Amino acid sequence: GRHQHNNNNGKVLSHHFMAETYKGSCTCGSVTFEYAYSEETKPFFVGFCHCHPCRRANNSSYGPHLVGLPKSAFKITAGEELLAEYNSFGTMHRRWCTKCGTGVYQGPSEAHFYGVFASNFDALASKNPHPIPAIFQPTGNINVENSPLPSLCLATGLDCFKDFPSVTGGSGELFQLE
């Protein structure tokens, strides 16, 4: 089949749909995972999260590149026993490799998706990952209301959501500088 993506210039990009399995790992390779991409398991969101816990966990003033994947399409294939978990704000669960410290995935416990750190996918892990598969191309910024650098988020030209896109349970409201 075919499916379409809107880019930020309002143009519609069309490409042939192809089911594929994307693999990834933590930095040391002890924790590995797979994402079974299909028409039914497309990412809910691909972009940068600017909430305080994400920025702090990644030691950055700018948010990490996350891919919001359906829980049913993501699985740990090795090293699950090496994953540690931290629960912030009572609902956000963050998991990382205890050998190398690499964050692997996170998400609100009640959500139907995980936020997987895009840089851990093999397709993005090389020194020169071009071209980045279209499904991993960032399409927006989330939680911009919590960013110390909102003007930088807006300068990306990507959608900047005040909290989350509506498809992930957020308000879907776009952020505006006051």
C-alpha atoms as one frame of an Amber mdcrd trajectory, in Angstrom:
protein
   0.000   0.000   0.000   0.852   3.668   0.080   0.670   6.219   2.807   1.357
   9.920   3.080   3.119  12.220   5.502   2.631  15.963   5.788   5.804  17.939
   6.171   5.882  21.379   7.751   5.533  23.231   4.461   2.114  21.710   3.908
   3.387  19.475   1.119   2.306  15.868   1.148   5.061  13.312   0.826   3.938
   9.960  -0.484   5.914   6.736  -0.445   5.266   3.049  -0.706   4.477   1.403
   2.586   6.794  -1.409   3.603   6.585  -3.426   6.815   9.989  -3.577   8.425
  11.684  -4.432  11.695  14.010  -1.779  13.098  16.591  -2.904  15.630  18.576
  -0.998  18.191  20.571  -1.207  21.384  22.117   0.680  24.236  25.679   1.980
  23.821  27.376  -1.185  25.112  25.020  -3.496  23.172  23.879  -5.440  26.245
  20.248  -4.316  25.895  18.772  -4.820  22.436  15.316  -4.126  21.087  13.113
  -4.353  18.010  10.325  -2.224  16.634   7.924  -3.950  14.238   6.900  -1.144
  11.881   3.707  -1.622   9.876   0.770   0.451   8.686  -0.936  -0.321  12.023
   2.114   0.425  14.213   3.314   3.736  12.808   4.866   6.080  15.392   2.409
   8.321  17.248   5.012  11.050  17.456   8.605  11.695  16.406  10.300  14.727
  17.844  11.983  16.458  20.735  10.582  16.405  24.283  11.295  19.471  26.420
   9.780  18.403  29.730  11.997  18.864  32.772  12.540  15.123  33.441  13.621
  14.472  29.822  16.032  17.396  29.763  17.473  16.539  33.150  17.851  12.806
  32.420  19.681  13.672  29.197  21.818  16.464  30.687  20.618  18.953  28.114
  18.744  22.236  27.906  17.207  20.927  24.685  15.026  17.825  24.646  15.898
  14.312  23.439  14.794  12.957  20.036  12.034  10.475  20.863   9.949   8.117
  18.753   6.502   7.432  20.249   5.840   3.774  19.450   2.849   1.580  20.251
   3.776  -0.639  23.204   2.584  -3.658  21.229   5.189  -3.066  18.482   8.245
  -2.588  20.729  10.062  -5.382  22.542  13.322  -5.885  24.394  15.121  -8.797
  22.721  18.112  -9.137  25.080  19.295  -7.721  28.386  15.917  -6.952  29.964
  17.383  -7.959  33.335  19.953  -5.141  32.933  17.311  -2.421  32.688  16.833
  -0.172  35.702  13.762   1.990  36.147  13.121   5.383  37.635   9.595   6.640
  38.215   9.290  10.428  38.096   6.134  12.380  38.890   4.435   9.121  39.862
   3.625   8.143  36.275   6.681   8.616  34.034   8.786   5.455  33.851  12.296
   5.804  32.437  14.406   2.695  31.690  18.140   2.525  31.056  20.982   0.015
  30.816  22.752  -0.475  34.148  26.038  -1.382  32.407  26.498   1.733  30.243
  23.802   4.120  31.514  22.133   4.610  28.132  18.463   5.562  28.314  16.513
   3.061  26.199  12.860   4.077  26.511  10.363   5.852  28.730   6.734   6.745
  28.954   3.748   7.451  31.138   2.531   4.211  32.698  -1.050   4.774  31.517
  -0.055   5.603  27.918  -0.420   3.238  24.974   3.065   4.110  23.722   6.727
   4.214  24.737   9.037   7.112  23.973  12.065   5.326  22.515  15.312   7.283
  22.204  15.825   7.559  18.444  19.628   7.637  18.606  19.612   4.021  19.850
  18.149   2.657  16.618  20.823   1.079  14.424  19.534   3.179  11.510  20.639
   6.341  13.378  23.585   5.033  15.374  26.329   5.308  12.755  28.601   8.349
  12.487  26.823   9.435   9.322  23.251   8.093   9.459  22.063   9.693   6.231
  19.510   9.255   5.049  17.549   8.901   8.260  14.534   6.678   7.569  11.458
   8.877   7.105   9.699   7.339  10.114  12.480   8.673  12.390  12.472  12.222
  10.992  11.417  14.670  13.725   8.046  16.281  13.072   7.690  18.410  16.173
   8.609  19.538  19.654   6.536  18.549  22.694   6.224  20.084  26.155   7.577
  23.377  24.821   5.803  25.206  27.664   8.476  23.642  29.932  11.467  24.547
  27.764  14.063  27.093  28.899  14.717  27.659  25.161  11.277  28.028  23.555
  12.570  30.354  20.823  15.037  27.642  19.765  12.174  25.138  19.544  10.162
  27.563  17.413  13.196  28.193  15.169  13.226  24.537  14.065  10.202  25.162
  11.846   8.597  22.039  13.329   5.251  22.037  15.123   5.753  23.115  18.745
   3.143  21.626  21.045   2.414  23.284  24.362   2.198  19.827  25.939   1.512
  16.779  23.710  -0.167  16.154  20.357  -3.780  15.043  20.808  -2.993  11.581
  19.364  -0.863  10.921  22.462  -3.499  12.178  24.899  -2.333  15.801  25.061
  -4.215  18.998  24.330  -2.813  19.314  20.805  -2.398  23.062  21.413   0.509
  24.740  19.654   2.891  26.800  21.776   3.117  30.547  21.242   5.601  33.000
  22.737   3.809  35.571  24.872
